[in-house]
Amino acid sequence: MPNNVIVLGTQWGDEGKGKIADLLTGKASLVVRSQGGNNAGHTLVVGDKKIVVRLVPSGILHPTCTCLIGSGVVVNPDALFGEIEELKAAGVTDAEERIKVSAGCALLLPIHPAIDKGAEKKRGKNAIGTTGRGIGPCYEDKVARRGVRVGDLLHPEILKEKLAALMDYRNFLLKNYYNEPEISFDQVYGDLLSLAPRLTSMITDVSAELTKARAEGKKVLFEGAQGTFLDIDYGTYPYVTSSNTVAGGCCTGSGAGPLHMDYVLGIGKAYTTRVGGGPFPTELNDDIGEGIRKRGAEFGAVTGRPRRTGWFDAVAMRRAAAINSLSGLALMKLDVLDGMDEVKICTAYKLPDGTLTDLPPLAAYEYENVTPVYETLPGWKESTFGVTELDKLPVNARNYVKRLEEVSGVKVVILSTGPERNQTIYIEDPFA
Ligand code: GDP
Ligand code: IMO
Ligand code: MG
């Protein structure tokens, strides 16, 4: 029986990972985040309550689920505590006791958002459109081996030395390269010392917890953040985030071995969205795109920015299916396509010399030369909102899903017809 299930984004983020992770963690003992930080915004809807989690794993609403934050995640302590307070205010009073953090997590410091914003300003028209949360600069420091980690909070003298070196370098850049005000070392060090007892009391060996859970046959959900085409190595570089968002990142970021995983559930919308800059071949800059944005409430959960919208891209999905070893796809927001005369699926990209390519390129600039090739299908006028059985869907909606599976090469195992838990059609249970 599959006990270890990965849930990850197959597009450019915001696919609906939060809804599905929340649903599936009803059955799990543990949920673990492996990468990203508070650039993520995962929406959980239960009745009239809507909660957006950023750093906290989406299993937090289930009282028996322990929420782990693996070493691959960058942790901004203020953001984490802020979220815990929000959860407490929403009635999740035991949130703090159920969240465990790896000592290996990179600490996201106040200097990181400052550098992030300075770097975006410098990029000018080539700005990436980051969330401004300092995610990229924090990963830079980690990879450059000057990062400060959660475990360092247990050793004030080591912390002081590492922080001084990091801030010396970063403040030099802030002042002399970005022309921004410096950030006070004393202030940051003092703040870290005061929050240290609270954060260090949450430390656990995440990798060891996962090994133990596996031996005991417990169910574990690995929750991805962002999406496949925001991956640092396989996304539309440089318009990407700074971590490995693909399935492999769940292993490196949590400390679970590759053979630990039993099932990889890709999450994808029945259309496509993207926030921030970068290529988006199937983008719709017209009334159809605007209609999808309105009906789908496509505004960022973290920054409130309007999301760019477009048709479903099967070329991209084929790459996502291969890179992530997708076992199945949860197709989200089918209801948003209700009422359209026709719907389109991108099945290939056309190059300037007329040749067709069925896999996406790796660099953003290579996208400038591709034109999407579409297959057009009839739409449906009936509402699919809240439908819970496959055979209650309009025939054209079923045909759309079937064709999308054929051209993407991945089977749809869950269909989502609304933001709430019960607005879901189950075809296959990843944990069964
Ligand atoms: P995530 O980052 O992948 O967790 O996705 P977000 O939470 O950023 O964005 C997904 C949005 O779509 C949220 O507002 C969800 O409540 C909403 N949503 C999820 N599934 C459905 C669905 O099937 N239909 C509709 N209409 N909304 C959905
Ligand atoms: P969830 O987990 C959508 C995008 C930003 C920007 C790029 C780099 O909710 O799906 P960063 O701040 O990470 O350096 O920004 O990545 N981005 C997301 N887009 N959903 C997300 O997370 C995102 N996290 C980052 O908009 O284009
Ligand atoms: Mg989101």
Short mmCIF file of N, CA and C in Angstrom, two decimals, residues 72-74 106-109 111-120 122-123 128 130 133-148 166 169-171 173-174 177-178 232 237-238 240-243:
data_model
loop_
_atom_site.label_atom_id
_atom_site.label_comp_id
_atom_site.label_asym_id
_atom_site.label_seq_id
_atom_site.Cartn_x
_atom_site.Cartn_y
_atom_site.Cartn_z
N GLY A 72 15.72 21.55 3.35
CA GLY A 72 15.72 22.28 2.09
C GLY A 72 14.89 23.54 2.10
N VAL A 73 14.15 23.76 3.21
CA VAL A 73 13.28 24.94 3.30
C VAL A 73 14.07 26.11 3.88
N VAL A 74 13.81 27.33 3.39
CA VAL A 74 14.41 28.51 4.00
C VAL A 74 13.39 29.11 4.97
N ALA A 106 18.04 26.74 6.33
CA ALA A 106 18.70 28.04 6.26
C ALA A 106 17.78 29.08 6.88
N LEU A 107 18.37 29.98 7.69
CA LEU A 107 17.57 31.06 8.29
C LEU A 107 17.46 32.21 7.29
N LEU A 108 16.24 32.62 7.04
CA LEU A 108 16.02 33.77 6.18
C LEU A 108 16.02 35.02 7.07
N LEU A 109 17.00 35.90 6.84
CA LEU A 109 17.25 37.06 7.70
C LEU A 109 16.70 38.33 7.07
N ILE A 111 18.06 40.81 6.03
CA ILE A 111 18.87 41.31 4.92
C ILE A 111 18.45 40.67 3.58
N HIS A 112 17.83 39.50 3.64
CA HIS A 112 17.49 38.81 2.39
C HIS A 112 16.38 39.50 1.59
N PRO A 113 15.25 39.89 2.21
CA PRO A 113 14.27 40.66 1.43
C PRO A 113 14.84 41.98 0.92
N ALA A 114 15.74 42.59 1.72
CA ALA A 114 16.33 43.87 1.29
C ALA A 114 17.15 43.65 0.02
N ILE A 115 17.93 42.57 -0.02
CA ILE A 115 18.73 42.27 -1.22
C ILE A 115 17.81 41.90 -2.39
N ASP A 116 16.79 41.10 -2.09
CA ASP A 116 15.83 40.66 -3.12
C ASP A 116 15.24 41.89 -3.83
N LYS A 117 14.78 42.85 -3.02
CA LYS A 117 14.16 44.05 -3.61
C LYS A 117 15.20 44.88 -4.38
N GLY A 118 16.41 45.01 -3.81
CA GLY A 118 17.46 45.75 -4.50
C GLY A 118 17.81 45.10 -5.83
N ALA A 119 17.88 43.77 -5.84
CA ALA A 119 18.24 43.05 -7.06
C ALA A 119 17.14 43.20 -8.12
N GLU A 120 15.89 43.17 -7.70
CA GLU A 120 14.79 43.34 -8.65
C GLU A 120 14.83 44.73 -9.28
N LYS A 122 17.44 46.61 -9.68
CA LYS A 122 18.59 46.63 -10.60
C LYS A 122 18.26 45.95 -11.93
N ARG A 123 17.46 44.89 -11.87
CA ARG A 123 17.15 44.15 -13.11
C ARG A 123 16.28 44.98 -14.05
N ILE A 128 12.43 39.68 -12.38
CA ILE A 128 11.84 38.34 -12.36
C ILE A 128 10.40 38.41 -11.86
N THR A 130 9.79 38.59 -8.44
CA THR A 130 9.83 37.70 -7.27
C THR A 130 8.75 38.12 -6.27
N ARG A 133 10.24 38.15 -0.93
CA ARG A 133 10.39 37.61 0.42
C ARG A 133 11.85 37.25 0.77
N GLY A 134 12.76 37.47 -0.17
CA GLY A 134 14.18 37.21 0.12
C GLY A 134 14.61 35.77 -0.11
N ILE A 135 13.78 35.02 -0.82
CA ILE A 135 14.04 33.59 -1.00
C ILE A 135 15.33 33.35 -1.79
N GLY A 136 15.48 34.04 -2.93
CA GLY A 136 16.67 33.84 -3.77
C GLY A 136 17.96 34.15 -3.00
N PRO A 137 18.08 35.37 -2.42
CA PRO A 137 19.30 35.70 -1.67
C PRO A 137 19.59 34.74 -0.52
N CYS A 138 18.56 34.21 0.13
CA CYS A 138 18.79 33.28 1.23
C CYS A 138 19.40 31.97 0.69
N TYR A 139 18.85 31.48 -0.42
CA TYR A 139 19.45 30.27 -1.04
C TYR A 139 20.85 30.56 -1.55
N GLU A 140 21.09 31.79 -2.05
CA GLU A 140 22.45 32.14 -2.51
C GLU A 140 23.43 31.99 -1.36
N ASP A 141 23.09 32.52 -0.20
CA ASP A 141 23.99 32.44 0.95
C ASP A 141 24.21 31.00 1.38
N LYS A 142 23.14 30.21 1.31
CA LYS A 142 23.26 28.79 1.67
C LYS A 142 24.27 28.10 0.73
N VAL A 143 24.07 28.29 -0.57
CA VAL A 143 24.90 27.60 -1.55
C VAL A 143 26.34 28.13 -1.52
N ALA A 144 26.48 29.41 -1.18
CA ALA A 144 27.83 29.99 -1.08
C ALA A 144 28.52 29.59 0.23
N ARG A 145 27.81 28.82 1.07
CA ARG A 145 28.36 28.28 2.32
C ARG A 145 28.67 29.36 3.35
N ARG A 146 27.89 30.47 3.26
CA ARG A 146 28.03 31.46 4.33
C ARG A 146 26.70 31.60 5.06
N GLY A 147 25.76 30.67 4.83
CA GLY A 147 24.43 30.77 5.41
C GLY A 147 24.43 30.53 6.92
N VAL A 148 23.39 31.04 7.56
CA VAL A 148 23.17 30.81 8.98
C VAL A 148 21.98 29.86 9.07
N LEU A 166 28.41 37.03 7.28
CA LEU A 166 27.35 37.12 6.27
C LEU A 166 26.89 38.57 6.09
N TYR A 169 29.36 41.00 4.36
CA TYR A 169 29.33 40.86 2.89
C TYR A 169 28.05 41.46 2.31
N ARG A 170 26.93 41.10 2.89
CA ARG A 170 25.64 41.54 2.35
C ARG A 170 25.45 43.05 2.50
N ASN A 171 25.88 43.61 3.62
CA ASN A 171 25.74 45.05 3.82
C ASN A 171 26.63 45.83 2.85
N LEU A 173 27.28 44.90 -0.15
CA LEU A 173 26.51 44.89 -1.42
C LEU A 173 25.34 45.87 -1.36
N LEU A 174 24.61 45.80 -0.24
CA LEU A 174 23.43 46.66 -0.11
C LEU A 174 23.82 48.12 -0.30
N TYR A 177 26.43 48.46 -3.94
CA TYR A 177 25.97 47.97 -5.25
C TYR A 177 24.49 48.32 -5.48
N TYR A 178 23.69 48.13 -4.42
CA TYR A 178 22.25 48.39 -4.57
C TYR A 178 21.84 49.78 -4.10
N ILE A 232 14.59 25.61 -10.35
CA ILE A 232 15.85 26.30 -10.67
C ILE A 232 16.60 25.64 -11.83
N TYR A 237 14.24 29.29 -16.83
CA TYR A 237 15.36 30.04 -16.26
C TYR A 237 15.67 31.28 -17.09
N PRO A 238 15.90 32.43 -16.51
CA PRO A 238 16.04 32.75 -15.07
C PRO A 238 14.74 33.13 -14.38
N VAL A 240 12.49 31.90 -12.58
CA VAL A 240 12.21 30.72 -11.76
C VAL A 240 12.41 31.10 -10.29
N THR A 241 12.12 30.17 -9.41
CA THR A 241 12.46 30.38 -8.01
C THR A 241 13.83 29.75 -7.77
N SER A 242 14.31 29.74 -6.53
CA SER A 242 15.71 29.34 -6.33
C SER A 242 15.87 27.95 -5.73
N SER A 243 14.84 27.10 -5.85
CA SER A 243 14.95 25.75 -5.29
C SER A 243 14.51 24.71 -6.32
#
